[in-house]
Structure formats: structure tokens, C-alpha cells
XYZ file of C-alpha atoms in Angstrom:
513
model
C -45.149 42.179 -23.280
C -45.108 39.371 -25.480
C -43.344 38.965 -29.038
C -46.373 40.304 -31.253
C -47.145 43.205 -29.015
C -49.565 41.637 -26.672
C -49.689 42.482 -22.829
C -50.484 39.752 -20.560
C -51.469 40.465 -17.113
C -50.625 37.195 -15.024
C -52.160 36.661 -11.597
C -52.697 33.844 -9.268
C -55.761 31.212 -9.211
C -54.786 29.143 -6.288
C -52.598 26.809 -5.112
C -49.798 25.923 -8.197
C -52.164 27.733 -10.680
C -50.513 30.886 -12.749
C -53.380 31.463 -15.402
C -52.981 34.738 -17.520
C -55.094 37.665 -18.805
C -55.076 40.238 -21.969
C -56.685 43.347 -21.504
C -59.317 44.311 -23.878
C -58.204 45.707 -26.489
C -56.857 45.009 -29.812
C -60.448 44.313 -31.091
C -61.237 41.899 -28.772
C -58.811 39.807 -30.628
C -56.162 38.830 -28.112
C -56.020 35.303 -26.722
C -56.391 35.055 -23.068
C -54.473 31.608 -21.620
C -53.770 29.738 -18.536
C -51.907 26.819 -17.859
C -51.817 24.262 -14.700
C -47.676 25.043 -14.483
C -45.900 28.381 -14.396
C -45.373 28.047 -18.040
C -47.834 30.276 -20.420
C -48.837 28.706 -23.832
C -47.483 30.284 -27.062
C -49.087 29.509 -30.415
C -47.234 29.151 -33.689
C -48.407 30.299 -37.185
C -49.995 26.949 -38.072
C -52.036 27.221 -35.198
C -50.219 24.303 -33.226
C -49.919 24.961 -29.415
C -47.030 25.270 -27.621
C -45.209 26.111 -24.373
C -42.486 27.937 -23.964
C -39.948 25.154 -23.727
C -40.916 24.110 -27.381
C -42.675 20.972 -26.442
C -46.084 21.107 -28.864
C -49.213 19.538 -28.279
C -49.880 19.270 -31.494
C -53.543 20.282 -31.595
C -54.200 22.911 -34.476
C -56.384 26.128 -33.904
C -58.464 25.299 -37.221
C -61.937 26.129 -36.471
C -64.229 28.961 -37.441
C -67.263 30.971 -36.406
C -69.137 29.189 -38.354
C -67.911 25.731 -37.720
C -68.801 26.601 -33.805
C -72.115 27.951 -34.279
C -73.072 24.856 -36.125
C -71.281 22.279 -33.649
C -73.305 23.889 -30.662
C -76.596 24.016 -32.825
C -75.796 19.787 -33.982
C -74.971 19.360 -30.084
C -78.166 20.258 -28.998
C -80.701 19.938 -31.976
C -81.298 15.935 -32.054
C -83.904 13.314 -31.840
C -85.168 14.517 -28.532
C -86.426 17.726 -30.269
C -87.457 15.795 -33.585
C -88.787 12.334 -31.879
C -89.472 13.011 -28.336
C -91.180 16.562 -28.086
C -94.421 15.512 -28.751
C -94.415 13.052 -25.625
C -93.191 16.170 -23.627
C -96.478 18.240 -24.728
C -98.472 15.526 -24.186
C -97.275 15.221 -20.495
C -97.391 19.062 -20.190
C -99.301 20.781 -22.300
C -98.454 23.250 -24.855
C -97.904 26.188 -22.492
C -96.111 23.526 -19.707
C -94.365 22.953 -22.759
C -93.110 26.237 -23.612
C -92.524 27.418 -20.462
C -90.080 24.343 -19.619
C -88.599 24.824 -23.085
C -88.050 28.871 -21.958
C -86.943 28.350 -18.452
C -84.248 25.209 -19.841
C -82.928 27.381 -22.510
C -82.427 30.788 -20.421
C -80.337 28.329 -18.033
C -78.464 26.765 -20.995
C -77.601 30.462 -22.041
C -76.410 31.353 -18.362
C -74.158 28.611 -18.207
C -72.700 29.293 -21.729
C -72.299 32.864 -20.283
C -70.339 31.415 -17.525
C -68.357 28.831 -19.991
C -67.593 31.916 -22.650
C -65.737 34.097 -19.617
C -63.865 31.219 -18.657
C -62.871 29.947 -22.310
C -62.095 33.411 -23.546
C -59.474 34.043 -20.533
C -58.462 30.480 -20.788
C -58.669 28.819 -24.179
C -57.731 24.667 -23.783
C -59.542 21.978 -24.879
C -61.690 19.666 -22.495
C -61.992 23.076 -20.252
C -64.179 22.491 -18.009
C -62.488 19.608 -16.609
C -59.270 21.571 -16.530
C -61.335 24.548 -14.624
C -63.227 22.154 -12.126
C -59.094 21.176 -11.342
C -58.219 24.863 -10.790
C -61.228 26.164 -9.193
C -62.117 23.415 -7.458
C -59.779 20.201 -7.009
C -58.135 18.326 -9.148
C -60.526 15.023 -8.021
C -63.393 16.925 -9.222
C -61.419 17.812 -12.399
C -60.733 14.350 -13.079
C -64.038 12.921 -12.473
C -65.774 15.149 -14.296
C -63.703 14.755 -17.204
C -64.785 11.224 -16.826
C -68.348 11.176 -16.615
C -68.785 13.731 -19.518
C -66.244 10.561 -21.245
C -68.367 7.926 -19.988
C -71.567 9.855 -21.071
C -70.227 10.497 -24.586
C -69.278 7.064 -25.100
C -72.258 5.173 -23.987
C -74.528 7.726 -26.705
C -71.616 6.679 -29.555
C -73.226 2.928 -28.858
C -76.930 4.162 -29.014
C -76.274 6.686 -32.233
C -74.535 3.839 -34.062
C -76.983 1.059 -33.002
C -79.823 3.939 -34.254
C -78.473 4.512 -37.915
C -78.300 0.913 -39.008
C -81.995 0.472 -37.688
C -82.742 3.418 -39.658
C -81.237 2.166 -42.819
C -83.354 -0.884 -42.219
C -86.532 1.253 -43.322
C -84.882 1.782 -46.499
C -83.450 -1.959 -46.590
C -85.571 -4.136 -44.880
C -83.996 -7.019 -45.771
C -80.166 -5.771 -45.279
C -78.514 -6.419 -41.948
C -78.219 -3.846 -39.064
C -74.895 -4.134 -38.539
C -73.845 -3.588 -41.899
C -75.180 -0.156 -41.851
C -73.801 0.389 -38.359
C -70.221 -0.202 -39.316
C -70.568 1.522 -42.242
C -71.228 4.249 -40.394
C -68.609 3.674 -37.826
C -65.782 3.995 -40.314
C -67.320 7.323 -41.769
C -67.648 8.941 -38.455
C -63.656 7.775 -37.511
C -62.374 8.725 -40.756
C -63.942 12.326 -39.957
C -62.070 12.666 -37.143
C -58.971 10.980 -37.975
C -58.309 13.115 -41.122
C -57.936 16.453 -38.933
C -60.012 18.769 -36.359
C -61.454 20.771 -39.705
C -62.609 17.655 -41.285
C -64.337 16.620 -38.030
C -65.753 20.871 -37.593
C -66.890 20.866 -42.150
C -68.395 17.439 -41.417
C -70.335 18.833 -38.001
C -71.464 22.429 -39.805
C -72.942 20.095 -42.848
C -74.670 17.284 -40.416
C -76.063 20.143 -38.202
C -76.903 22.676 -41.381
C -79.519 19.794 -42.673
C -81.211 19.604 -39.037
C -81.335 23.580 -38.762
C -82.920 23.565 -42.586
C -85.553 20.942 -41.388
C -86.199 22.832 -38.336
C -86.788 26.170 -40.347
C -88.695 24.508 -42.811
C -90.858 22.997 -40.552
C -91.804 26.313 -38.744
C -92.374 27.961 -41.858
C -94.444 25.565 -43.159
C -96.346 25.171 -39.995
C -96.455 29.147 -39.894
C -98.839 28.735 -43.102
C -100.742 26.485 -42.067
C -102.022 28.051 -38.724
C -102.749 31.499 -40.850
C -104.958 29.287 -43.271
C -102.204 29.915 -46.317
C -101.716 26.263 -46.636
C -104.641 23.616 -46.020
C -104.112 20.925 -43.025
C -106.224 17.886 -42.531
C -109.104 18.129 -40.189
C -109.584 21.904 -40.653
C -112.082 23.916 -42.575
C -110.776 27.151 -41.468
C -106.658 28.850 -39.730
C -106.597 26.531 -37.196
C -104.590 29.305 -35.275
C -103.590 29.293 -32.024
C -106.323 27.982 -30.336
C -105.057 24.697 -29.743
C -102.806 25.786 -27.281
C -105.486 26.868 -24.677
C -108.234 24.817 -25.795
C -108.211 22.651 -22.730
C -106.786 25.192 -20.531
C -103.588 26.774 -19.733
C -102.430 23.757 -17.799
C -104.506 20.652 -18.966
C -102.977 18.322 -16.905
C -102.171 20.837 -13.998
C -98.612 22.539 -12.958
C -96.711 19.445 -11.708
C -96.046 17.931 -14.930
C -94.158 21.039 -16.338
C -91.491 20.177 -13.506
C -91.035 16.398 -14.431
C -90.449 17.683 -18.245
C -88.392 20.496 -16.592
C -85.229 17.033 -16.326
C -86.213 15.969 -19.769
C -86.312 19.823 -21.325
C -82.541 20.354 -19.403
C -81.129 17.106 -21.317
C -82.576 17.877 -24.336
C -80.547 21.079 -24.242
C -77.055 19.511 -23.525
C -74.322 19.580 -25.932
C -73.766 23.400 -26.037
C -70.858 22.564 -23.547
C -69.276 21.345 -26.685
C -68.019 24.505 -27.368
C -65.630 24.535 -24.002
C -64.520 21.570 -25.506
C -63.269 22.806 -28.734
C -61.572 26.064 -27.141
C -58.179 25.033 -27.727
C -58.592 24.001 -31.156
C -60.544 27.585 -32.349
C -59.074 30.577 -34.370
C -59.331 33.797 -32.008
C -61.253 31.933 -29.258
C -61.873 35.291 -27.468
C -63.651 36.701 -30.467
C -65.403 33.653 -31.824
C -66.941 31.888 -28.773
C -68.366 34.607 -27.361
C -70.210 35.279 -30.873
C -70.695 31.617 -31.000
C -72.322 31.555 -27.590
C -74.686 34.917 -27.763
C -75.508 33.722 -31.743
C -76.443 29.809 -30.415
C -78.814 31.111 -27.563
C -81.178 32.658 -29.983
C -80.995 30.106 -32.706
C -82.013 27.198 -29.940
C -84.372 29.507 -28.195
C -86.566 30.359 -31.541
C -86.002 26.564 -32.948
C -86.969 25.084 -30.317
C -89.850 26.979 -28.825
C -91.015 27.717 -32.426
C -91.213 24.298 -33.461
C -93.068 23.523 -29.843
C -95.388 26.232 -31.100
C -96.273 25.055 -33.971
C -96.452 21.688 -33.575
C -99.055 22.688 -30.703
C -101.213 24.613 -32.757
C -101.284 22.096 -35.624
C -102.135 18.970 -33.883
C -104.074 18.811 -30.230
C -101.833 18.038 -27.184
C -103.325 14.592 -26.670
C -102.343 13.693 -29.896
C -98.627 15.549 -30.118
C -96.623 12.597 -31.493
C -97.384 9.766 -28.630
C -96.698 7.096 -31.419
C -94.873 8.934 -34.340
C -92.880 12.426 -34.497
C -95.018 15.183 -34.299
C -92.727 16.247 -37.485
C -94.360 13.595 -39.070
C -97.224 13.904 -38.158
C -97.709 18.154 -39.379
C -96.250 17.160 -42.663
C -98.667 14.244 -43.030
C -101.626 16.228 -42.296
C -100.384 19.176 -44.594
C -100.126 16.764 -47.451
C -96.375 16.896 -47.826
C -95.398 13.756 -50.155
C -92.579 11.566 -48.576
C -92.976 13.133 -44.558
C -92.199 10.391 -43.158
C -89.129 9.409 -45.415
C -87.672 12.908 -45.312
C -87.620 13.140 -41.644
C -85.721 9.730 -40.806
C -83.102 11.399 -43.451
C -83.263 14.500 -41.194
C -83.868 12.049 -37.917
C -80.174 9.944 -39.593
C -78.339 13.314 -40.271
C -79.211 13.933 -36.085
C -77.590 10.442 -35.500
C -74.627 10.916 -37.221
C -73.997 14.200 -35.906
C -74.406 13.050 -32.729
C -71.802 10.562 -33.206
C -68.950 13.262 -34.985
C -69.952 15.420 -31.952
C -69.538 12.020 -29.511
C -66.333 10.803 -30.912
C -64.746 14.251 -31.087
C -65.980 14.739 -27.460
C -64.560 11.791 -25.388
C -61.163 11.832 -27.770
C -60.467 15.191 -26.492
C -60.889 14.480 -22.775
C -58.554 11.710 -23.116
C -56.388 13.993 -24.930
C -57.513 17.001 -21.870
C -56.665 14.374 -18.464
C -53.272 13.345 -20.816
C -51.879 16.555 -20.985
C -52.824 17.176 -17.612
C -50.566 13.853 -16.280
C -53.684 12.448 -14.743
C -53.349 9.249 -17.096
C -50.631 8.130 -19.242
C -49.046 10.582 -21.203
C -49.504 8.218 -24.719
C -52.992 9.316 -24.938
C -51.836 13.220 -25.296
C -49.523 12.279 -28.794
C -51.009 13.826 -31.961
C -50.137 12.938 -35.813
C -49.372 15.680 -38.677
C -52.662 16.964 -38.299
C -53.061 17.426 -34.797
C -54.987 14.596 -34.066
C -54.772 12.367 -30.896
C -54.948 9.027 -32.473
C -54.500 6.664 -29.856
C -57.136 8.375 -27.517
C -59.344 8.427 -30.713
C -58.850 4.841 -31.197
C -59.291 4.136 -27.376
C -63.006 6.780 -27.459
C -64.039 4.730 -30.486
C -63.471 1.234 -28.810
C -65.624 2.201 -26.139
C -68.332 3.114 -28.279
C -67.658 -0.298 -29.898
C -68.371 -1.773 -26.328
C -70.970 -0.076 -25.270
C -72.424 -0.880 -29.073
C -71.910 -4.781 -28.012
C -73.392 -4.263 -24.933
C -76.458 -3.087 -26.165
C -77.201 -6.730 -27.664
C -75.593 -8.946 -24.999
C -76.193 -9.893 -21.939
C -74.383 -6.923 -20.418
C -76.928 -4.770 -21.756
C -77.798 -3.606 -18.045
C -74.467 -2.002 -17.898
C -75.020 -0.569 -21.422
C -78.486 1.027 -20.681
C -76.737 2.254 -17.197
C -74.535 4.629 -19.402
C -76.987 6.053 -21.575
C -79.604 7.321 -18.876
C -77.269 8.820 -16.700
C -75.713 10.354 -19.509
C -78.023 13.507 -19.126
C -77.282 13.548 -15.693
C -73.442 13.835 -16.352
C -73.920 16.989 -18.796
C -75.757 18.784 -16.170
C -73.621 18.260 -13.312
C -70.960 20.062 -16.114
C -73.089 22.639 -15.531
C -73.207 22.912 -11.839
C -69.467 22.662 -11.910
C -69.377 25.405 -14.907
C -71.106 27.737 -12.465
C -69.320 26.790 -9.549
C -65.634 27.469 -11.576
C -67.003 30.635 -13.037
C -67.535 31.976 -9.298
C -64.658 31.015 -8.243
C -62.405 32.195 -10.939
C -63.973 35.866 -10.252
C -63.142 35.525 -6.755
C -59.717 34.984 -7.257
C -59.399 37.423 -9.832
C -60.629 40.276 -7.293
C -57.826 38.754 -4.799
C -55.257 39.241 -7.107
C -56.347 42.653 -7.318
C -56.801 42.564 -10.919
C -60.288 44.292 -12.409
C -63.082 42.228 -14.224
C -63.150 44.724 -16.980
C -59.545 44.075 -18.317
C -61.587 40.524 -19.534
C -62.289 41.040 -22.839
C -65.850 38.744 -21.980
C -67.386 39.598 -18.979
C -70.300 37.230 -17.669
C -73.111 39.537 -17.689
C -74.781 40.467 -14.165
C -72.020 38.830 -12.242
C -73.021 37.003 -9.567
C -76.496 36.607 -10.436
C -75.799 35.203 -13.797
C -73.738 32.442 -12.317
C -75.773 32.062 -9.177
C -79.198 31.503 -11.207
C -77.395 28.714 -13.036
C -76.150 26.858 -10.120
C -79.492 27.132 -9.036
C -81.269 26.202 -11.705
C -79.087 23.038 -12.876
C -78.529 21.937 -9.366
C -82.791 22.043 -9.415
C -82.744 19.751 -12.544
C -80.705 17.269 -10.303
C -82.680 17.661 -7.547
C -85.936 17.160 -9.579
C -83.922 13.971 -11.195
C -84.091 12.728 -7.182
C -87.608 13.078 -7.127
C -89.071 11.490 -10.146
C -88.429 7.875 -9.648
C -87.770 7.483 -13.377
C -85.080 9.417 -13.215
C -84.152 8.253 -9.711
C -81.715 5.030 -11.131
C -80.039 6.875 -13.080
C -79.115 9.340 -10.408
C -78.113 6.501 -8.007
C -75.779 5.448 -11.234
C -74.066 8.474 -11.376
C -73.467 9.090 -7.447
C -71.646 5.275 -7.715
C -69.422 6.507 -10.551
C -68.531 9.367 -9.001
C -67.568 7.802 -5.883
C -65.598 5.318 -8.049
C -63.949 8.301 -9.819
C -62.743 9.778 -6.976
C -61.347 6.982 -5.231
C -59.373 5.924 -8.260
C -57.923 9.699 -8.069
C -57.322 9.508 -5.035
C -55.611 6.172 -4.594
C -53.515 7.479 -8.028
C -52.495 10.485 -5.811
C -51.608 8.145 -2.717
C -49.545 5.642 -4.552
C -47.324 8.675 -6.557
C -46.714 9.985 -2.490
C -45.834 6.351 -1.912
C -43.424 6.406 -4.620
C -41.773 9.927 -4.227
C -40.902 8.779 -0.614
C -39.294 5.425 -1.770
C -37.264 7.293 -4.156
């Protein structure tokens, strides 16, 4: 028993792994927690973590239902959705469309099922890198923090680059870069104050897309019933623009190249394993998080698809402008176009809070876990890892350089096989997930003392290997996605040497001691 009451059930996860379980009880309330070491996390009243020698890490439990919800919704809902959708239906079709929108978010939701077991039972930021080390290897754990670092860090560049350009529109004759920086000492500020400041900033940035997003539909939803009039109609337009030319205008094969483009468009729901070890009552509010987010992204997403569909034919769905734009525009809404780069900027900036918050905490994750210098892992007052924040933000400065220098090659590198990295955090999410069942039937301990239970178990799990390990395999096959792949197999392989010469040279060192 612990101090408050609490019965933890420890049992093994592998080699040097202790991780620890609460049965489910106490309204689903009690905090489930694993550590690498023998040692089990304790949390004080302020929400600061722990161990049980009295060395803190200083992060703060500080966020909220609501501040989750929100920081899932901003990590997914962005300019692909609100720029880039109306290429997809052109290349698809509405019902391609739709059915790649469907089949991406029902994997999205299997991996979060997969993430919420396995952040519920073991609450730490940057956890899936700390999982892939359990359940895996710690190589794996390492790299993968890295890539989903690396993949952060080159968007930061691109986000920051976007704003000032879209300040431009506003200010044609005011520098870029003025903008950009401006915006680059907002978004550090946010997460330099504290982890709430960074989570209020992210629900407000994210509540503007999600008001768009509804708008739209029910604007839209007028329109098609004939309520509101729509340029190039006499009568409801309906839904007849979604079959008009056929279930699959352009035949099957195009809804599997979109399938890549629909999986990346879905990432950043992973950010709520990130922000585990910074949440009030993670084993309550995740899960809720998790189940709430699914059906938010699903109708947003596959609504707006809908109605943009109906609205305006597929040949026409935003090739040169956002279909957003283009609905409003042809409903008679004053100001479309200047409304939706305010929307389109609010995406940008989010983004960024999300990006910055992102890579600082994996920095923060591989310090605590000794896999680079420890420096990186100190907090201030407010539980915030400055110098890793500093160090995530200088990145983004480079890769923001690199964007309009020579090196841009290296810069452009970064940001395609960015969606690549977020789904192989999938795979890996799966993979863990598996794994951590397994050993919890070796131990001899049951699945239903978890107070969050990955429905279906295994097929849950197994579908979403399958399904994000397809998206890869698809990225092999289309040769636009091809380079980026090839990118992303050479960082890996540069990961994983670095961890493993790391792990040769501490040997080394033990034995000369």
C-alpha cells in the first residue's frame, strides 16, 4: 500500500524494467506508473514528480481534460485539412475521399487505444520513446525519440516561415521575417512561462480551428438543403455531386496513394503520450481525451470532406485555392478568403506551440532517461526544461535558415519525412502495446486490474500494426513518397549507430575504471 491508500501491484516488464499497476478502482482515479529503475515515482501536492529518493524532475501535472482534448484536436486539425483536402478529392474522388478519410481515422483511433492503455498504466512524458525502450530496446527507444525530434523541428521551420508569409497578405509591403520572429518569441514565451501557459495557449489556437470547422459544416449543411443560396445553383444542390461521375471517377488506385497523405494528415494525436506526465489524473483524463478526440476528428473531418464535395464538383475541389474558400465564396460570405488565412494562421501557430512543446519534451524524455546529458532534464520554478527548450527552438531556428539557404535540400529532407516519422510512432505504439500485454500475462497479473483496457485485445493492436505498417509500405511504392522514405531509413541507421557506439564506449569506460 502506498501513503494515500493506494495499492500498487508491481510486476516485471523485462530485463531491468519494474513498471507498476493500480487496480481499478477508486473511480478510475488512481495513477498507474512505471519507471526504467526499481524506483516507483511519487507525486507531490503541486503536482511535481518525484522518486522516492527525493530527487524531482520538476515537471508539474497541470493539465486538464479540456486542455488535452483541444491539444489532440490542434495536433491533427491543420492546413492539410483546410489547404490540402481539396487536392486529395480531386485525386480520389469524393467517396475515395471519404473512405481514405474513414479507414485513416479508425487506425488513428486504434493506435490511441493502444497509446491510452499504455499511458494510463504508465504516465511519463515523451512515452512512447520510453515504451519502445522497455518493450522493445533501448536503440529503438532512442531513435524514435529522435525522429519524432527531428520531425517536430523541421515543421517549427516550415510553421514559422508560413506565418510571416501570411502576414504578408495583410502587409504586403512589411518584411517576412519580421512577422516570423514576431511570432517566434510568442510561441517561446508560451512555453517558457509554464506547461499551463503552453496547454491555455493550445485549447485557444485549436478552439478557433474547431469553430471554423463547425461553422463551415453548418453552413455548408444549408446550403446543400437549399436553406442558403450557392453560386451556380438554381435548386439544393444535395448530394449529388458526390456520385455524379461515378463512385470512383478516377478508379480505385488513387484512394491508396491518398491513403499516405490521409495517415499524415491525421498525425499529432500522439501528442497526447507526450503530455502524460505533465496531466492531472492521467488514468481518468486520457482515456476521455482519447475516446472524446476520435469522434470529434472523425465527424470534422469526414463532414467537412462531405460537404465540401457536395458544394463544389471534384474536379474543381480546391486545385488552386482552399476548398474553404472556395464554399464561402460561392455562398456569398463577405471576407472568405481573409477569414480563413486568420483560421489557416491560428493552424500555424498551433502547430508551432504543439512543435516546440513536442521536441522540448523528448529532450527532456532521452535526459531523464541518461541517454544524453543530464543538463537537458533541469527544469525552472515552473517545471519547465529550459535549456532543452532553448536547444528545440534553435533547431527550428536552423531548419528556418535552411529553408532560404543553400542548405535548403537538407531543410526540405526534414519536412517530408516528417510524416513518415509519426507513423512509424505508430508501428512502434502497436508493437509496445503487444508486448506490454504479453508480459503482463507472464507475470501472472490479469488485464482487468488495468483501469484502461485496449478494447478487442489483440485485434485492436494487430489491425494497427497492420494498417500503419501499410501506410509505410504504400510510402515505398509511390515514388513521391519514395525519397522521403529512403531519408528516414538513413536516419535511422544513423540513430542507431550513434546508440550503439554511446553504449560501446560507456563498456569501454566501465572496464578502464
Amino acid at each position: 500500500m502506498t501513503g494515500n491508500g493506494r495499492s500498487i501491484i508491481p510486476f516485471p516488464c523485462g530485463p531491468g524494467i519494474r513498471a507498476t499497476i493500480a487496480p481499478n478502482h477508486h473511480n478510475g482515479k488512481d495513477i498507474r506508473e512505471g519507471n526504467m529503475t526499481a524506483s516507483l515515482e511519487s507525486h507531490d501536492g503541486d503536482g511535481t514528480v518525484a522518486n522516492e529518493q527525493g530527487s524531482r524532475t520538476g515537471l508539474q501535472r497541470k493539465m486538464e481534460t479540456r486542455h488535452l482534448m483541444m491539444i489532440s484536436l490542434g495536433g491533427v486539425i491543420g492546413t492539410g485539412l483546410f489547404l490540402s483536402s481539396g487536392y486529395t478529392i480531386h485525386q480520389a474522388g469524393p467517396i475515395g475521399t471519404i473512405l481514405a478519410y474513414a479507414i485513416g481515422a479508425l487506425n488513428v483511433y486504434m493506435v490511441m487505444l493502444c497509446l491510452g492503455e499504455l499511458a494510463t498504466a504508465m504516465p511519463q512524458t515523451g512515452s512512447f520513446h520510453v515504451y519502445a525502450g522497455r518493450f522493445i530496446g533501448p536503440g529503438t527507444g532512442f531513435t524514435v525519440a529522435i525522429i519524432y525530434f527531428l520531425a517536430w523541428m523541421g515543421a517549427l521551420g516550415s510553421e514559422f516561415t508560413a506565418s510571416g508569409l501570411i502576414m504578408q497578405k495583410w502587409f504586403p509591403n512589411s518584411p517576412a521575417w519580421a512577422w516570423s520572429a514576431l511570432f517566434i518569441v510568442l510561441i517561446f514565451t508560451l512555453n517558457a512561462l509554464s506547461v499551463r501557459s503552453f496547454a491555455e495557449a493550445e485549447f485557444w489556437f485549436a478552439g478557433i480551428k474547431v469553430v471554423a470547422i463547425i461553422a463551415f459544416i453548418a453552413i455548408g449543411a444549408l446550403a446543400i438543403v437549399g436553406i442558403l443560396p450557392i453560386a451556380g445553383y438554381s435548386h439544393a444542390p444535395g448530394l449529388t455531386n458526390l456520385v455524379k461521375d461515378g463512385v470512383f471517377p478516377n478508379g480505385f488506385a488513387p484512394v491508396f496513394s491518398t491513403m499516405s497523405t490521409v495517415a499524415f494528415a491525421f498525425s499529432g494525436t500522439e501528442l497526447l503520450g507526450v503530455t502524460a506526465g505533465e496531466t492531472k489524473d492521467p488514468a481518468e483524463n486520457i482515456p476521455k481525451a482519447i475516446h472524446t478526440t476520435f469522434w470529434r476528428l472523425a465527424i470534422f473531418f469526414i463532414g467537412s470532406i462531405v460537404v465540401m464535395s457536395a458544394l463544389i464538383p471534384w474536379q474543381k475541389a480546391g486545385v488552386d485555392k482552399s476548398p474553404f474558400v472556395l464554399v464561402f465564396e460561392a455562398i456569398g460570405l463577405p471576407f472568405a478568403g481573409d477569414l480563413m488565412n486568420f483560421v489557416v494562421l491560428t493552424a500555424i501557430l498551433s502547430a508551432a506551440n504543439s512543435g516546440l512543446y513536442a521536441s522540448t519534451r523528448m529532450l527532456w524524455s532521452l535526459s531523464n532517461e541518461h541517454m544524453i546529458p543530464k543538463v537537458f532534464s533541469r527544469t525552472t520554478r515552473s517545471g519547465v526544461p529550459l535549456i532543452a527548450l532553448c536547444t528545440a527552438m534553435a533547431g527550428g531556428l536552423m531548419a528556418l535558415l535552411s529553408s532560404v539557404t543553400a542548405a535548403s535540400a537538407i531543410y526540405l529532407a526534414l519536412v517530408s519525412s516528417a510524416g513518415i516519422a509519426i507513423v512509424i510512432v505508430w508501428v512502434v505504439l502497436a508493437v509496445c502495446e503487444i508486448r506490454f500485454r504479453l508480459e503482463l500475462k507472464r507475470s501472472g497479473r490479469d488485464a482487468g486490474e488495468l483501469a484502461f483496457r485496449t478494447p478487442c485485445w489483440p485485434v485492436v493492436p494487430i489491425l494497427a500494426l497492420v494498417l500503419s505498417g501499410g501506410t509505410l509500405v504504400l510510402s515505398a511504392v509511390y515514388e513521391s513518397m519514395r525519397s522521403s522514405l529512403v531519408t528516414m531509413a538513413v536516419i535511422i541507421a544513423i540513430c542507431y549507430a550513434v546508440h550503439w557506439a554511446r553504449v560501446l564506449w560507456r563498456r569501454r569506460s566501465a572496464r578502464e575504471a
